[in-house]
XYZ file of C-alpha atoms in Angstrom:
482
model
C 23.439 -4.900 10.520
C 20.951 -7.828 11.427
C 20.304 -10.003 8.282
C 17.878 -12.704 7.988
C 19.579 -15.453 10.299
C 19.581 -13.539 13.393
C 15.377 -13.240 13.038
C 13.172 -15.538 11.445
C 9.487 -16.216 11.559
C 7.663 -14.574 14.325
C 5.563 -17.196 16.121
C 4.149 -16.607 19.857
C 6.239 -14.063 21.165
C 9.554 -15.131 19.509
C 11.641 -15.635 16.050
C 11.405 -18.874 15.525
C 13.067 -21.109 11.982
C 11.062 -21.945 9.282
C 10.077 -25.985 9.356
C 9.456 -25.812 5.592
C 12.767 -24.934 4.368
C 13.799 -21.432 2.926
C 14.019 -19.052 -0.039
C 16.378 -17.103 -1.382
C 16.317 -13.302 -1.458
C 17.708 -11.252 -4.535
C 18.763 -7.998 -4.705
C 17.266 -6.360 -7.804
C 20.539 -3.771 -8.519
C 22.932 -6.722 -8.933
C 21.118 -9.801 -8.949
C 22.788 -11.050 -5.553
C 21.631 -13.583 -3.305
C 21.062 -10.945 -0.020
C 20.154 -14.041 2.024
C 18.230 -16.986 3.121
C 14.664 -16.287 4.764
C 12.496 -19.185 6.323
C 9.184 -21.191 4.941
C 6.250 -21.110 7.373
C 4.851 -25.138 7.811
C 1.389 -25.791 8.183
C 1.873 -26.523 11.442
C 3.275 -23.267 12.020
C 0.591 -21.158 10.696
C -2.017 -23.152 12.991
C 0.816 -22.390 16.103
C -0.064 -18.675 15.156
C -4.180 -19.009 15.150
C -3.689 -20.546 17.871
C -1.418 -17.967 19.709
C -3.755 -15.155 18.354
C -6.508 -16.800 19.915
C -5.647 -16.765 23.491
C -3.450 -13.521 23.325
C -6.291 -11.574 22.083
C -7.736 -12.142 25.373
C -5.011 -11.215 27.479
C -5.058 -8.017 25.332
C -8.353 -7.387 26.040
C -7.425 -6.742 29.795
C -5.439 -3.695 28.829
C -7.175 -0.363 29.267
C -6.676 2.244 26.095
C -3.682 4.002 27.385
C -1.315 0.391 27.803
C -2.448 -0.270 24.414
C -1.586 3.329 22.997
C 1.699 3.083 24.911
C 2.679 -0.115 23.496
C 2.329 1.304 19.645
C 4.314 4.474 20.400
C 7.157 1.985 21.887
C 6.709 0.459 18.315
C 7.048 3.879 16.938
C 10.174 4.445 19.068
C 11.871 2.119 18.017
C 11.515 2.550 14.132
C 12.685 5.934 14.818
C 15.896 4.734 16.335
C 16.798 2.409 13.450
C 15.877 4.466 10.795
C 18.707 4.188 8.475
C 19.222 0.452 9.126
C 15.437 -0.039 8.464
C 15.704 2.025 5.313
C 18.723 0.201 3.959
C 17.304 -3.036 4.304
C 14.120 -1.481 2.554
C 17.004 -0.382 -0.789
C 18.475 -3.851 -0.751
C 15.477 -5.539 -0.879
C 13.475 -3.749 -3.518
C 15.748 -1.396 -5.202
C 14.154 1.762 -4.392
C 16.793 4.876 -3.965
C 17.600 5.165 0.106
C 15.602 8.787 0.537
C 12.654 7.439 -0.571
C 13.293 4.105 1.881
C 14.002 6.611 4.628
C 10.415 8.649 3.813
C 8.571 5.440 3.505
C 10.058 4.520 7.494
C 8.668 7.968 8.652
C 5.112 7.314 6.711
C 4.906 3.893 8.870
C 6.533 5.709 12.224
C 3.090 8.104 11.604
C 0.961 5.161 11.774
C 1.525 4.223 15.188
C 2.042 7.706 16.637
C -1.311 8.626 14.953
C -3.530 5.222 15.818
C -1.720 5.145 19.365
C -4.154 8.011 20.005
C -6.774 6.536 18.157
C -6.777 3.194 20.455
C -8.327 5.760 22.992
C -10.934 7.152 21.000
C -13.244 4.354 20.445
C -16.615 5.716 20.776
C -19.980 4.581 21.387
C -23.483 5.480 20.690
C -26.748 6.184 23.077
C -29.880 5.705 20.908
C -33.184 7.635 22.379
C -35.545 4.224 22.994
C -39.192 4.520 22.162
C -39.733 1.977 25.185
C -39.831 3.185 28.965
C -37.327 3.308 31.132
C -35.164 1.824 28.592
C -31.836 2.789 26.822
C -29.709 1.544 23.599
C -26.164 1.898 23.239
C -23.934 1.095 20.612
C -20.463 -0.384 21.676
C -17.567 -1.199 19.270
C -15.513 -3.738 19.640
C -12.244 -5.305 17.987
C -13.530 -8.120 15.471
C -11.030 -10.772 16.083
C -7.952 -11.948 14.657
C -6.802 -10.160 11.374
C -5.052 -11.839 8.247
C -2.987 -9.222 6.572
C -1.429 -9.550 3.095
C 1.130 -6.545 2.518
C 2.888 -6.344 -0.889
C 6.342 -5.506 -1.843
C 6.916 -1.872 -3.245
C 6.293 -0.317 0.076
C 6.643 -3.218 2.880
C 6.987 -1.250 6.035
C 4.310 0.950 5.321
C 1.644 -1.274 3.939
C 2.064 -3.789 6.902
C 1.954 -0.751 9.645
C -0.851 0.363 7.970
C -2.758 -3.014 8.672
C -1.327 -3.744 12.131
C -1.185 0.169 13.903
C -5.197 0.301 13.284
C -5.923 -3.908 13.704
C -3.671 -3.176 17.369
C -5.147 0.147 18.103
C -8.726 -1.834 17.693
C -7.762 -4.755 20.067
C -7.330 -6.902 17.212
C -4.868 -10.164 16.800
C -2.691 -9.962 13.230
C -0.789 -12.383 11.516
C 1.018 -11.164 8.963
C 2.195 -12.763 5.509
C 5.262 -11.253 4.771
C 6.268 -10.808 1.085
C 8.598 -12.724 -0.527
C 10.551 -9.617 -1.870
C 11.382 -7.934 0.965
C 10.866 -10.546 4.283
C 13.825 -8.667 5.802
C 11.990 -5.458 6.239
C 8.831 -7.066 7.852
C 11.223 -8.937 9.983
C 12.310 -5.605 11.597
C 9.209 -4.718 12.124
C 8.450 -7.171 14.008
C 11.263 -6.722 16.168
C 9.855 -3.544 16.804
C 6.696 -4.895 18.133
C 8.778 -7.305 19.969
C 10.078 -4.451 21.834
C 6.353 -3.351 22.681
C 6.119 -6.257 24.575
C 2.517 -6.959 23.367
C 0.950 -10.335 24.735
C 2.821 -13.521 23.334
C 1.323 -14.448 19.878
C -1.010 -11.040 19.525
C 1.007 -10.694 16.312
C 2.930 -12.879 13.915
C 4.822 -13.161 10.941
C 4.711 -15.714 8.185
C 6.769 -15.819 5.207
C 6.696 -18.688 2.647
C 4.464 -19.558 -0.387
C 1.250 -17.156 -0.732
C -1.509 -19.650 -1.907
C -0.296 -22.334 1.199
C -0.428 -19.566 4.072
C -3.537 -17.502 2.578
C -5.379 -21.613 2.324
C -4.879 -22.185 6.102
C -6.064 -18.920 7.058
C -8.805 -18.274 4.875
C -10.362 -21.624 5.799
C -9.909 -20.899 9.727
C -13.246 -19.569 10.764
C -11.086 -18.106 13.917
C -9.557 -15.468 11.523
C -12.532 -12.747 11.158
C -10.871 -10.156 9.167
C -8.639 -10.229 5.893
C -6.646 -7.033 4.176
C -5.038 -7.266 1.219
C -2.532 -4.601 -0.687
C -1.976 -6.342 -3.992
C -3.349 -7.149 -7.206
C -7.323 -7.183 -8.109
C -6.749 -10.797 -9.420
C -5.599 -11.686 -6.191
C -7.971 -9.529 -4.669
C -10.733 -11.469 -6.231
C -9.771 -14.596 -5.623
C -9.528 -13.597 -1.516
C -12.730 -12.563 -1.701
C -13.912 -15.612 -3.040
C -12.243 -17.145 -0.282
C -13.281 -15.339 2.441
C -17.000 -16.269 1.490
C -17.011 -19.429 3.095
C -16.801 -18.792 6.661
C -17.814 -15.377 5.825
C -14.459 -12.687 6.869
C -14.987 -8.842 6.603
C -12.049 -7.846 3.842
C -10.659 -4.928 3.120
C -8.850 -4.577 -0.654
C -6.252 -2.234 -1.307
C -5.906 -3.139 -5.512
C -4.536 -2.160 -8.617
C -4.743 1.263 -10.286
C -4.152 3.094 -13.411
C -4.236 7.090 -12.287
C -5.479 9.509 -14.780
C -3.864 13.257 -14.747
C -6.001 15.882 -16.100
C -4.302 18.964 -16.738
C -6.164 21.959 -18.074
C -5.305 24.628 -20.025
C -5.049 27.276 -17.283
C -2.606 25.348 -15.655
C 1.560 25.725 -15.936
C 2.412 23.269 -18.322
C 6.230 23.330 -17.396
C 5.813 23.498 -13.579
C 3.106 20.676 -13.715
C 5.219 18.537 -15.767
C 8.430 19.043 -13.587
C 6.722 18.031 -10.590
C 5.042 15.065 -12.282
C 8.838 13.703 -13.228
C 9.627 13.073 -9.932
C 6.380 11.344 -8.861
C 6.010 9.526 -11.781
C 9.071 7.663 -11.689
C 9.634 7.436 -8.024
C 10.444 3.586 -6.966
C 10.132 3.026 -10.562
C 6.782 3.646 -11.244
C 6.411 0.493 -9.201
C 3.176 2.254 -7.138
C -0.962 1.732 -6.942
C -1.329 5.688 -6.844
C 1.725 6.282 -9.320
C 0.066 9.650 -11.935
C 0.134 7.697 -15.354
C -2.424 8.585 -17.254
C -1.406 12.294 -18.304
C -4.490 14.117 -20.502
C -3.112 17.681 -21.238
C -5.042 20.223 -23.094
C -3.865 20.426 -26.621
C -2.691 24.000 -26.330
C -0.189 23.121 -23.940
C 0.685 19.757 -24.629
C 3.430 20.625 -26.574
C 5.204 22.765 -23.985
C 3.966 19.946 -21.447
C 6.090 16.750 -23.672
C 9.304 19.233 -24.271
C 9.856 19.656 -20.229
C 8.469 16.134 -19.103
C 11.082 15.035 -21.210
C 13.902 17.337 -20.581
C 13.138 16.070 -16.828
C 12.866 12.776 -17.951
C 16.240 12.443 -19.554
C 18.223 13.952 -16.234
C 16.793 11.238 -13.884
C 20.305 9.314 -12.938
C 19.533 5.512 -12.635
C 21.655 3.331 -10.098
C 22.215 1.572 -7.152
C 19.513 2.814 -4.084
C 22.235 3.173 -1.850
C 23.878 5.814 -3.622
C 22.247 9.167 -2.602
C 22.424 10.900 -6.017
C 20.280 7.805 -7.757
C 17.022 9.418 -8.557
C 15.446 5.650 -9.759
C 16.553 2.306 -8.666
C 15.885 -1.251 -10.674
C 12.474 -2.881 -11.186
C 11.825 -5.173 -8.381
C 12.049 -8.604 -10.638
C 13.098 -10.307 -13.735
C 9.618 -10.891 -13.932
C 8.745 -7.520 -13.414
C 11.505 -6.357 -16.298
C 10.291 -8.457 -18.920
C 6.223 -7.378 -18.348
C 7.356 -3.611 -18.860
C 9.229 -4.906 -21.600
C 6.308 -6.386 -23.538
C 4.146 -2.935 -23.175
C 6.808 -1.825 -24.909
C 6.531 -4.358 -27.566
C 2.268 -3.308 -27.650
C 3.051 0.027 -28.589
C 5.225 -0.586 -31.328
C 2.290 -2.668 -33.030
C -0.830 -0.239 -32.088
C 0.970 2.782 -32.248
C 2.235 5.833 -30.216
C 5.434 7.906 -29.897
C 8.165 6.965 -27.774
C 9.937 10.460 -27.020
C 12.426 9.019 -24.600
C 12.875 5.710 -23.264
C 11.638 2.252 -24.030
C 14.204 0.020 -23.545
C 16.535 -1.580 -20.746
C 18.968 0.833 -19.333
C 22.088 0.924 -20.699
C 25.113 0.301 -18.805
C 24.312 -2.344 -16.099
C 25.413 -5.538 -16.665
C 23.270 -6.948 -13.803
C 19.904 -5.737 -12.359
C 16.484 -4.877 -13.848
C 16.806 -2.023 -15.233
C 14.541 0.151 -17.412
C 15.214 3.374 -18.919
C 12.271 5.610 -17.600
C 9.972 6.022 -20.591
C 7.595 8.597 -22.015
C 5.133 7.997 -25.048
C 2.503 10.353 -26.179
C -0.763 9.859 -28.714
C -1.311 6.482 -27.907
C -4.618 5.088 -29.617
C -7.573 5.133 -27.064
C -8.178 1.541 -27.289
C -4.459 0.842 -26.481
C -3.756 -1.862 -24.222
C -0.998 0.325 -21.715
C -4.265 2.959 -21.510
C -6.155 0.372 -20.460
C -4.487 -2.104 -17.953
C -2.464 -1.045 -14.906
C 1.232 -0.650 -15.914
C 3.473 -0.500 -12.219
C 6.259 0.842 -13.995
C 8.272 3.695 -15.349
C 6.369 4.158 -18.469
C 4.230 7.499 -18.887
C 1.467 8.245 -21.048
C 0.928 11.704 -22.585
C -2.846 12.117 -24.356
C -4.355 15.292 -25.922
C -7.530 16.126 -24.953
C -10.020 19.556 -25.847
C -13.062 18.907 -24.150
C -13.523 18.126 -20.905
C -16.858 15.592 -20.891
C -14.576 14.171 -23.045
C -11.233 13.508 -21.048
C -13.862 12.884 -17.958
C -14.980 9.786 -20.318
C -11.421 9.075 -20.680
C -10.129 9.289 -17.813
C -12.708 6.917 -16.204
C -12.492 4.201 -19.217
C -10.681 1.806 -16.635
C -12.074 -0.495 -14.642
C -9.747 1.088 -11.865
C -10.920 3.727 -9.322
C -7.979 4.209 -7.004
C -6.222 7.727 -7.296
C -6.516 10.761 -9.643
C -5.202 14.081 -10.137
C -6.166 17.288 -11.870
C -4.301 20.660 -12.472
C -5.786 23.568 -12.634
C -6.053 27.664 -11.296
C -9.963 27.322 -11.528
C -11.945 26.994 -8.811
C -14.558 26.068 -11.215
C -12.447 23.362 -13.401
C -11.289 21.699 -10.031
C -15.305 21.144 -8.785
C -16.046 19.844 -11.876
C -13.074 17.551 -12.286
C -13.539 16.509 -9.000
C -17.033 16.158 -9.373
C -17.277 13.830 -12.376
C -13.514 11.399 -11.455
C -14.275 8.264 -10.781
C -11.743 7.398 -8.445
C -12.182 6.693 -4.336
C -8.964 9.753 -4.317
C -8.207 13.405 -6.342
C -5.308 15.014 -5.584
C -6.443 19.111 -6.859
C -3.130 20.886 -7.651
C -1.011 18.114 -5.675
C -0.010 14.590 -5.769
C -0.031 14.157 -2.026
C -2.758 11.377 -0.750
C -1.407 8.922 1.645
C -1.311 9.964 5.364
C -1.876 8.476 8.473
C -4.646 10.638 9.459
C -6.443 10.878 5.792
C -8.152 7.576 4.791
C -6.575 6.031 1.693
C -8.873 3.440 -0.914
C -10.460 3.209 -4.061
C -13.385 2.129 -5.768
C -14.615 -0.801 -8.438
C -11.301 -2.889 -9.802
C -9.388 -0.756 -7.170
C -11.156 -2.586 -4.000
C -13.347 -1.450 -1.240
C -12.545 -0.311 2.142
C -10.188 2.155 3.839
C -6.825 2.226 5.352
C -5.663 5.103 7.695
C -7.699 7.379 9.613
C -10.704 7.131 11.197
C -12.486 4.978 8.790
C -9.398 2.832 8.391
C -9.881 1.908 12.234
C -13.432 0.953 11.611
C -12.474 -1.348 9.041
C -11.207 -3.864 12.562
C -14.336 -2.660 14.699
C -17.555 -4.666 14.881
C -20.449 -2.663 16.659
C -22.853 -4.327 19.201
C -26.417 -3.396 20.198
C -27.421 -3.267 24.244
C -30.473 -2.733 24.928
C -31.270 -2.267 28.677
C -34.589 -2.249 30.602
C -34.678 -0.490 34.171
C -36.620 -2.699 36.580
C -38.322 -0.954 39.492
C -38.957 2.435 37.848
């Protein structure tokens, strides 16, 4: 298996060392040093504007079919080095390996699905008032694309920036997370394979605020996306005011769960289990906010817990591990002092709430369930991104609608229900940019995935997702001689 010597930093067609030094990369189970990966100079980062720059134009040469053939060779490739790809995903973030192996699939979609998308760039003709004259509308790729992927998924989130940017006839340089700079590393050596036009993409790893400066302040760099925190979210905004980028923001969330009373409790609550705590709870869309009507709640708690308490905690790479480690110490100790919040606001812990027993080494946290938390309570109100669920009574539904949207988050929410009726208005009054009815499934290449206020703004996947690396232009054409 390739580790992080044989690759590097991907830099004008090549993998190239990092002039800045390196970092060391842990392994969340046992704490282990998994390797050395490179820091990206300044003078590197300016190598890869530059590179973008002039390969964007060799790109532009290619007609839609090269370009879609190039992203299914991408595609190909992930598919042959699935379980290598997936491994590296485990080691690096802890997740268990069928979930790695799902999230390689998810990013394989993206550039089978935007590899036919690259073809389907249409125009407009608008009907002109004047004579003999005609307006069209023609979209084109806005220009080199900074893309900031975060850690709990990093295939995925960076093939959902580049298959779209590439399909588009965009340039992307991507800053690779510090968690998990192997994975991005192989994905780049999948897009080496494509054989796309030296420097059309790149990979940077190193310190966030020193790449993000260089190429937020490079008026050559016309697009930024960001999966990560609103905080940072904000401040790349900020940012990207001065020489004026489109951005797209993929934030935080805090998903609400309404679950009615015509819905089955136990079934509900089994399915939720497995969600809830897959990678840890360490996901934007993760279902934590669970308001069950009070004549079920009870039989809702008793099997969320039984399910709870049978989830088997251990190393990734072991197939019968239902929930790997936290990603951090870091990450540990902040789930740890929600923990801490409860205990002085009040709430019921019914199972849980403390570091897992039994590993000497790793961050690990027993997954945790704690019902009738005060409204003003601080894990009700902030995003969590861990294994901690929240159980809240509720008998009136403007009510839990008031609840449910008392966030400043918008991303994903869910409701359970047999009624037609229930489900319109649930749907109908969520404030959230996704509602799952009757399912937790949101994310898929074809279905465009985003939220709304603290959550960000844009789209990723689909066909909006593609617009988000178009820029439209305006012809307007006289005919002379008529």
């Amino acid at each position: 298996m390739k580790n992080y010597k044989d690759y590097g930093l991907y830099i004008n067609g090549g993998f190239v060392k990092g002039e800045d030094g390196s970092f060391s990369v842990l392994n969340p189970f046992n704490e282990e040093i998994l390797g050395e990966a490179p820091i990206a100079s300044a003078r590197q980062v300016a190598q890869a504007i530059d590179g973008a720059q002039k390969a964007m134009f060799e790109y532009s040469k290619l007609h839609a079919w090269e370009k879609a053939e190039k992203l299914l060779k991408v595609a190909e490739f992930l598919k042959k080095n699935i379980d290598e790809i997936a491994k590296s995903i485990t080691l690096e973030t802890g997740k268990p390996i069928t979930q790695s192996i799902r999230e390689t699939h998810l990013a394989i979609d993206q550039f089978i699905w935007f590899s036919e998308q690259t073809k389907r760039i249409d125009g407009q003709i608008i009907q002109s008032r004047n004579e003999n004259t005609d307006v069209y509308v023609k979209y084109e790729p806005i220009g080199i694309v900074a893309a900031f992927s975060s850690w709990n998924f990093p295939l995925l989130l960076s093939a959902r920036k580049l298959a779209p940017a590439l399909a588009a006839g965009c340039a992307v340089i991507v800053r690779s997370t510090d968690i998990a700079p192997l994975v991005g590393m192989k994905l780049f050596e999948a897009l080496h394979e494509a054989q796309f036009p030296q420097g059309l993409v790149a990979l940077l790893c190193g310190r966030a605020s020193a790449i993000s400066s260089l190429l937020m302040h490079d008026v050559r760099v016309r697009k930024v996306s960001l999966t990560g925190s609103t905080a940072v979210g904000q401040q790349l905004i900020r940012d990207s005011s001065i020489t004026l980028k489109k951005v797209t923001m993929e934030l935080g969330g805090h998903a609400p769960v309404i679950v009615h009373d015509d819905a089955n409790a136990q079934e509900v609550a089994a399915l939720s289990v497995k969600v809830k705590f897959a990678n840890a709870g360490q996901v934007c869309v993760s279902p934590t906010r669970f308001y069950v009507h009070e004549h079920i709640i009870d039989t809702f708690c008793d099997t969320f817990v039984s399910e709870t308490k049978k989830l088997r905690l251990g190393n990734g790479l072991d197939e019968n591990v239902d929930m790997g480690p936290l990603v951090t110490q870091k990450r540990l100790e902040e789930v740890e002092s929600f923990i801490k919040k409860v205990k002085q606001t009040g709430g019921t812990i019914l199972t849980g709430g403390k570091r897992a027993e039994g590993f000497s080494k790793g961050y690990f946290f027993e997954p945790t369930v704690i019902r009738d938390l005060p409204n003003d309570s601080y894990l009700l109100c902030n995003e969590i991104f861990g294994p901690i669920a929240l159980i809240q009574s509720f008998n009136d539904l403007g009510e839990v609608f008031k609840r449910a949207n008392s966030t400043e988050y918008g991303l994903a929410s869910y409701t359970f229900t047999s009624s037609l009726a229930k489900a319109h208005l649930t749907v109908k009054h969520i404030s959230a940019g996704m509602v799952g009815v009757n399912s937790f499934a949101l994310a898929a290449a074809e279905v465009p995935f985003g939220g709304i206020k603290a959550s960000g703004f844009g789209r990723e996947s689909g066909a909006l997702g593609m617009q988000e690396y178009l820029q439209s232009k305006i012809i307007t054409q006289r005919f002379l001689g008529l």
